[in-house]
XYZ file of C-alpha atoms in Angstrom:
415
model
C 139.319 144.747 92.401
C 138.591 147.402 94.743
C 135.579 149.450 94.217
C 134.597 153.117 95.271
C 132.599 153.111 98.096
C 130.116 155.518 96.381
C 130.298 156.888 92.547
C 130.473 159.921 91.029
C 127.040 160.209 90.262
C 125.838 159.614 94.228
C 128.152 162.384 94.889
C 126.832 164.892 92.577
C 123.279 163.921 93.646
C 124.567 164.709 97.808
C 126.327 167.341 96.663
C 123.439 168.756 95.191
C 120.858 167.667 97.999
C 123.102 169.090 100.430
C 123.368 172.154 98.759
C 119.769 172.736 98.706
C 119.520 171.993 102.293
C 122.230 174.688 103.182
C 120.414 177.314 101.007
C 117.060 176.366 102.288
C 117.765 176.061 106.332
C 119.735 179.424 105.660
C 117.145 181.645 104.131
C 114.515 180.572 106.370
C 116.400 181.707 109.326
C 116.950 184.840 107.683
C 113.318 184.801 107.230
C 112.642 183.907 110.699
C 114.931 186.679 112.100
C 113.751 189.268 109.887
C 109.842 188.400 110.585
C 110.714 188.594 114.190
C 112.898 192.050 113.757
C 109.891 193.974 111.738
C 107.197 192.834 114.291
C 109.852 194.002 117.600
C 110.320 197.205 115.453
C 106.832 197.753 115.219
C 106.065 197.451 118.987
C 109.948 199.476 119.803
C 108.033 202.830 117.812
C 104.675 201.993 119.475
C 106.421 202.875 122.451
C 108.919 205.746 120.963
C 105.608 207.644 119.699
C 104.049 207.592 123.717
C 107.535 208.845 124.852
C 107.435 211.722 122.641
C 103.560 212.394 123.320
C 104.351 212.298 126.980
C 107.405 214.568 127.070
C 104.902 217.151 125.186
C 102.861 217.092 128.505
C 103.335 218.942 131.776
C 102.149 216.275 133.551
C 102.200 212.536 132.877
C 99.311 211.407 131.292
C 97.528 208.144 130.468
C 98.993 206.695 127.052
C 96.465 206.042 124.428
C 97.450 202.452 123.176
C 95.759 200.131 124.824
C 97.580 197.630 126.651
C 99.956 200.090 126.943
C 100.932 201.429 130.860
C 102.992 203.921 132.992
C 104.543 202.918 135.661
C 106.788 204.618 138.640
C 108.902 201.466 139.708
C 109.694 198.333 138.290
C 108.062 197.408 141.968
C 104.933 198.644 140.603
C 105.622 196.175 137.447
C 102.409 193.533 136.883
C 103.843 190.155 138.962
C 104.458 187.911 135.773
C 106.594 190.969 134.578
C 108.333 191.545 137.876
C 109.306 188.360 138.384
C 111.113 188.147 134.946
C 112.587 191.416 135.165
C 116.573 192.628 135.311
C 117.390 195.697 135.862
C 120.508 197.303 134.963
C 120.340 195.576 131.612
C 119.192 196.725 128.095
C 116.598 193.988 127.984
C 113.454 195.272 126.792
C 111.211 192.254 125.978
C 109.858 189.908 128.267
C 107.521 186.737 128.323
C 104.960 186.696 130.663
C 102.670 183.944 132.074
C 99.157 182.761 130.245
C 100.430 183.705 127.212
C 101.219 187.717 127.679
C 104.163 189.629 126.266
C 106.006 192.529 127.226
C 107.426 195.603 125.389
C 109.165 197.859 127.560
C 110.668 201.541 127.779
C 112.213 203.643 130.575
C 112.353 207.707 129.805
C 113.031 210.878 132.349
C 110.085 213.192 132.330
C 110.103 216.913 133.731
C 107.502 216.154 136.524
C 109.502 213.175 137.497
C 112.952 213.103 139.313
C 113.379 209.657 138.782
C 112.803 207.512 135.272
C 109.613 205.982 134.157
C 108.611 202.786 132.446
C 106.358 202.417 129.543
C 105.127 198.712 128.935
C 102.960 197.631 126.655
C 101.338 194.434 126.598
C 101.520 193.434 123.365
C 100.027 189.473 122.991
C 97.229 190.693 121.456
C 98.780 192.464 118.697
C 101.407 189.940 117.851
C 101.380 188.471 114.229
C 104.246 186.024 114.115
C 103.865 183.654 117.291
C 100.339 183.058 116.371
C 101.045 181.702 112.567
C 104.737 180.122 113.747
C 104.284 176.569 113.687
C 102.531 177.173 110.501
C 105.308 179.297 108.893
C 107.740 177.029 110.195
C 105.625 174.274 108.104
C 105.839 175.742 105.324
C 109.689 175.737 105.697
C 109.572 172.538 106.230
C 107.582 171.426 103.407
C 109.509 174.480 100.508
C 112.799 172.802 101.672
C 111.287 169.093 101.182
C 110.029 170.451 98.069
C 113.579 172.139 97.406
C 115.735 169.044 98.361
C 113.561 166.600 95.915
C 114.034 168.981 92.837
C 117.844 169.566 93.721
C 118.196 165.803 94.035
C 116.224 165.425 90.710
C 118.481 167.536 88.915
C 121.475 166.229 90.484
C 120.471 163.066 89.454
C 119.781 164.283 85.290
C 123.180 165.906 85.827
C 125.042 162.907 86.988
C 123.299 160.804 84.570
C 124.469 162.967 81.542
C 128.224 163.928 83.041
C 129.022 160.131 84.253
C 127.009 158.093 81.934
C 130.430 158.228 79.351
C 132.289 157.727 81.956
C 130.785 154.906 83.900
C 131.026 153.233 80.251
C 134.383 153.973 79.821
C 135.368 152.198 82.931
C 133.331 149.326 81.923
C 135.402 148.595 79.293
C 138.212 149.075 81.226
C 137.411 146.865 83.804
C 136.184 144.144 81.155
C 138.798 144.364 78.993
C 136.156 145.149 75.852
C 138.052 147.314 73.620
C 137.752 147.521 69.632
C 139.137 149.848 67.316
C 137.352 152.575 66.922
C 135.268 152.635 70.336
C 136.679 156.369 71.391
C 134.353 157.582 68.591
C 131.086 156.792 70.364
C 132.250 159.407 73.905
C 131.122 162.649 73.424
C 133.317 165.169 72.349
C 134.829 166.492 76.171
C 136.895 165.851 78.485
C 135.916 162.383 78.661
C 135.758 162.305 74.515
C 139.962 163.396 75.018
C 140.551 160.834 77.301
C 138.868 157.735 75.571
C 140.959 158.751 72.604
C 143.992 158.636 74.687
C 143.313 155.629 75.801
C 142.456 153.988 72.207
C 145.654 155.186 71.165
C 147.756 153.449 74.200
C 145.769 150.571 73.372
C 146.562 150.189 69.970
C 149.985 150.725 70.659
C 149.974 147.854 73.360
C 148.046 145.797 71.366
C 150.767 146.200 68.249
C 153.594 145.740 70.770
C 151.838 142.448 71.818
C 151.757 141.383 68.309
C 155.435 141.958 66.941
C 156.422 140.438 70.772
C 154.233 137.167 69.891
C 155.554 137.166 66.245
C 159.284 137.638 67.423
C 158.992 134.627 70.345
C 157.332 132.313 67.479
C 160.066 133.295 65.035
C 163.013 132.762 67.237
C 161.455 129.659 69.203
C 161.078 128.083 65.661
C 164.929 129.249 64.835
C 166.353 128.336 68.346
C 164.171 124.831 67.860
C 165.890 123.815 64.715
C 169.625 124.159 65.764
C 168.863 122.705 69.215
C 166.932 119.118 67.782
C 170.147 118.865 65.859
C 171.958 118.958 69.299
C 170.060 116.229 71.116
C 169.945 113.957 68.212
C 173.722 114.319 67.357
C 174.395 114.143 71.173
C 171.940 110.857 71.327
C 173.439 109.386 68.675
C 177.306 109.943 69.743
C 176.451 108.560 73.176
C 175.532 105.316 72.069
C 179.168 104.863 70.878
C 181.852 104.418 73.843
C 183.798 107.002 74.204
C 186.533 107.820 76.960
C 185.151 109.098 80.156
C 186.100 112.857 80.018
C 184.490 112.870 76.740
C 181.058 111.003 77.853
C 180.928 113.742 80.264
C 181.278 116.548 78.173
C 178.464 114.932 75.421
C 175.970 114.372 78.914
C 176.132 118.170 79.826
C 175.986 119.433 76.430
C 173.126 117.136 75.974
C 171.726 117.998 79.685
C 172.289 121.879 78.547
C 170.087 121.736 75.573
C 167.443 120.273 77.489
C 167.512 123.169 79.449
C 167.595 125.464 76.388
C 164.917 123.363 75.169
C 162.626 123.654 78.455
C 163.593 127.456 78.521
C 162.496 128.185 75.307
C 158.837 126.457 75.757
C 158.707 128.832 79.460
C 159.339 131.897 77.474
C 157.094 130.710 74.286
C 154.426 130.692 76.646
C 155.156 133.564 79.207
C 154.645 134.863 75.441
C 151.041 133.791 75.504
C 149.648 135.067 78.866
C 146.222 134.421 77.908
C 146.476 130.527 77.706
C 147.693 130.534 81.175
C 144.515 131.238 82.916
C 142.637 128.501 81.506
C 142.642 126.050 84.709
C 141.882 122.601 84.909
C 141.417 119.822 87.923
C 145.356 117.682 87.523
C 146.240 115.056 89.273
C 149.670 116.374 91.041
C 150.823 112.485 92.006
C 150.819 111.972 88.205
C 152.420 115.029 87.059
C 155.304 114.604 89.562
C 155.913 110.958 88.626
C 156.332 111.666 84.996
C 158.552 114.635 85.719
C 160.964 112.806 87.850
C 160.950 109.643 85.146
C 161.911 112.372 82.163
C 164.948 114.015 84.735
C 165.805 111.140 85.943
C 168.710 110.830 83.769
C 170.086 114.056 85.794
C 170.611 111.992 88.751
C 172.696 109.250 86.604
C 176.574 109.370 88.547
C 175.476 111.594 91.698
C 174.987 110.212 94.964
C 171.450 111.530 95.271
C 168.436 109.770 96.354
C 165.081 110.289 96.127
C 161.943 110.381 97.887
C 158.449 111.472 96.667
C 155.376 111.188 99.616
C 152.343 112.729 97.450
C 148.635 111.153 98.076
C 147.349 109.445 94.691
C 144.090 111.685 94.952
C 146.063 114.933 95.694
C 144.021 117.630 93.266
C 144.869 120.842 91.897
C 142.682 123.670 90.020
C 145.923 124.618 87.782
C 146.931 125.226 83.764
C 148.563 122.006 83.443
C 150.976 124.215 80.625
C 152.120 126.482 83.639
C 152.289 123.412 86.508
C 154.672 121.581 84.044
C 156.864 124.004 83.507
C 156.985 125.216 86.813
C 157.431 121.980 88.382
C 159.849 120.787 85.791
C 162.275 124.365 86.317
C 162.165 123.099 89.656
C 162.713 119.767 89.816
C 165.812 120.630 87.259
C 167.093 122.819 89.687
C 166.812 120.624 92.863
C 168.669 117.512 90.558
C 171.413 119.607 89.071
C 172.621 121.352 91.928
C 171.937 118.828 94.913
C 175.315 117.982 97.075
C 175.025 114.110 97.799
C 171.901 113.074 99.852
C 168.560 112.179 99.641
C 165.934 115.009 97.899
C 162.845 114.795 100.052
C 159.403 115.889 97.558
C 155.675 116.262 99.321
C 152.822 118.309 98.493
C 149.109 118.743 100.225
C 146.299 120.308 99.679
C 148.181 123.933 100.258
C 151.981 123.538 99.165
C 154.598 121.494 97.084
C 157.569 121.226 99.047
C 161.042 120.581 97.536
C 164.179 119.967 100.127
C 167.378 119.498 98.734
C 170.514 119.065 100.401
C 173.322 121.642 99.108
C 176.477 123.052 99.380
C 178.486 124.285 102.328
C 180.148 126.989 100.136
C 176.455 127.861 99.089
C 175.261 131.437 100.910
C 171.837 131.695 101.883
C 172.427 135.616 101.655
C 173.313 135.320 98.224
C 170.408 133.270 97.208
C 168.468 135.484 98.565
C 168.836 139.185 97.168
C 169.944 137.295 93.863
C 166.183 135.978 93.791
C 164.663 138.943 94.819
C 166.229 140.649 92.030
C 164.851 138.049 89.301
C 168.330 136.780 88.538
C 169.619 133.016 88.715
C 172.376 131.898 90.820
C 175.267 129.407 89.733
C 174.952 127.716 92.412
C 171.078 127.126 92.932
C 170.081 126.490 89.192
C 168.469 128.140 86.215
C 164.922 129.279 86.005
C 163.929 130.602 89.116
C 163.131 133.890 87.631
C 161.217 133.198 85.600
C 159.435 130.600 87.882
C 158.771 133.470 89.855
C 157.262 135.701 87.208
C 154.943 132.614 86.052
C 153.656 132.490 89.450
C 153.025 135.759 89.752
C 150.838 135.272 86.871
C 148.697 132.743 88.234
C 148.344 133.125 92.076
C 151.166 130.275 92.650
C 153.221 131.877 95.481
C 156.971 130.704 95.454
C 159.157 130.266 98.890
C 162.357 129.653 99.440
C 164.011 129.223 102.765
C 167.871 127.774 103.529
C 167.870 125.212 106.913
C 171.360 124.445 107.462
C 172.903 122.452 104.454
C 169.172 122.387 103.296
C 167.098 124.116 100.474
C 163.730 124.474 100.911
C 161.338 125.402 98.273
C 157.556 126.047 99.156
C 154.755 126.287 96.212
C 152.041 127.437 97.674
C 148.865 126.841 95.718
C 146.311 129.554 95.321
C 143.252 129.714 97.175
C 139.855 129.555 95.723
């Protein structure tokens, strides 16, 4: 049975987790940007106020931060700064070596024909580089904190929402229902569907019964009429009759055998349940007594047979479902062989049955007539339901036309 490679409740727990990771790494970069904004902000109107205190002036003056310079020329620009610097751009922060920073602002004053630069070395009055690694530990350690209470809840909430359900499908996969059992879901979505599911249960489960009681019922009815059959047939063929008649009493006799055989396939296709108890059978055994029982199907045909099966040859089987099986068959193989020798082996992996048959026998026919679970005149009765019992059971059934041979292939199942 093929599983889910993770359940419900491991993807409400990620789904959760991840959740909490999206929220966390995205609020702490907007943390991180904002931090960064206010303290750029702060240094951008450090240097707005000088511009406006030096336009008051006639003449350019000193500025009054500290740290905070005039300069001519980016040439005149300390080296760390000048090295770093591009002009023509709106760039106005820069890193410097040994830890300094850079804040910088070019103006036009009246005394000057060409612009001047404000910077203001600002390392000293930074607040966020100096506590980063720590803020960005405490990141760290809110979102570990964050990502253990989503998965926590995720996990309550998976419990609660999947704990129905996971018992649902427990006793759908074991097969445990009992009347009544949709009463202990909650009443949801889940609650709605375990009643459903009662409800097609019961119904199956009636359906199962009236099918049981109508193949006991008309097994026991076909039974009755057909022992009359064989013992009236039995008994008239111990007289001597003329030859056209002895014919006609040996297939009417031959046919309610067959009725007889089909009626025990179908009484226990009936039963499924007693067909998967499996026991170690001796196949050399099995096959023996089978072809002593149809052996009076070969009685007037020029048909021989040969059987090559090892005396120790084992098989894990229901010996119910390898007897009929085998005997459908072995019925078919000795009622509708052409004259020749039917050749019967089996091994550890296969039973094979090759008859000769029929010119005016079409492979093409026996083919699509078997695929469609229907029986051909000219191959025999059965094979149908053959099939259907080995679908059942893991038996795989092969058949296979060689020139003016059929071959039939039951391959066992493997453990």
């Amino acid at each position: 049975m093929h599983k889910p490679a993770r359940s419900l409740g491991q993807r409400i727990i990620w789904a959760c987790v991840i959740l909490a990771l999206l929220c966390a790494a995205l609020f702490s970069f907007f943390n991180v940007v904002f931090v960064y904004t206010v303290e750029d902000q702060f240094f951008r109107h450090q240097l707005m106020d000088e511009e406006k205190r030096q336009l008051q002036q006639s003449q350019i003056v000193a500025p009054l931060a500290a740290g905070m310079q005039i300069f001519q020329s980016p040439k005149d620009f300390p080296a760390d700064l000048q090295q770093q610097f591009e002009p023509n751009t709106q760039r106005t922060e820069y890193s410097g070596e040994q830890g300094r920073h850079y804040h910088i602002r070019p103006f036009h004053h009246p005394s000057v024909k060409a612009p001047v630069w404000l910077v203001a070395e600002v390392s000293q009055q930074l607040v966020v580089r100096p506590i980063r690694d720590e803020m960005l530990l405490l990141y760290g350690i809110s979102t570990l904190v964050m990502l253990l209470l989503a998965a926590a809840l995720g996990f309550t909430l998976a419990r609660r929402a999947t704990r129905p359900l996971t018992q649902l499908a427990e006793l759908v996969q074991k097969n445990q229902f009992s009347p009544g059992f949709a009463q202990k879901f909650p009443a949801n979505e889940i609650g709605v569907l375990a009643d459903a599911l009662e409800q097609n249960w019961l119904r199956v489960q009636a359906f199962i019964e009236r099918e049981q009681a109508f193949s006991r019922d008309a097994s026991h009815e076909l039974r009755t009429p057909l022992a009359v059959i064989q013992t009236s047939c039995e008994l008239l063929l111990n007289q001597q009759w003329p030859a056209e008649q002895q014919q006609r009493l040996e297939q009417i006799q031959h046919s309610s055998r067959q009725m007889n055989q089909l009626i025990s396939t179908l009484l226990a296709m009936s039963r499924e349940q007693h067909l998967g108890q499996t026991e170690t059978i001796k196949l050399a055994g099995v096959l023996e007594q089978l072809v002593l029982n149809l052996s009076p199907l070969l009685d007037g045909n020029s048909i021989e047979l040969e059987l090559q099966v090892a005396p120790d040859l084992e098989v894990q089987l229901n010996p119910v479902l390898l007897q009929m099986v085998l005997t459908n068959l072995l019925q078919n193989a000795f009622l509708h062989s052409a004259a020749g020798t039917i050749f019967i082996s089996a091994d550890s992996q296969q039973l094979l049955i090759q008859n000769p048959v029929h010119d005016d026998d079409q492979p093409t026919e026996l083919t699509a007539l078997f695929a469609k679970g229907r029986q051909s005149s000219g191959y025999g009765l059965g094979l149908g339901i053959v099939q259907r019992l080995c679908q059942q059971t893991g038996l795989e059934l092969q058949l296979e036309r060689q020139a003016q041979q059929l071959i039939v292939r039951l391959i066992w199942p493997q453990l």
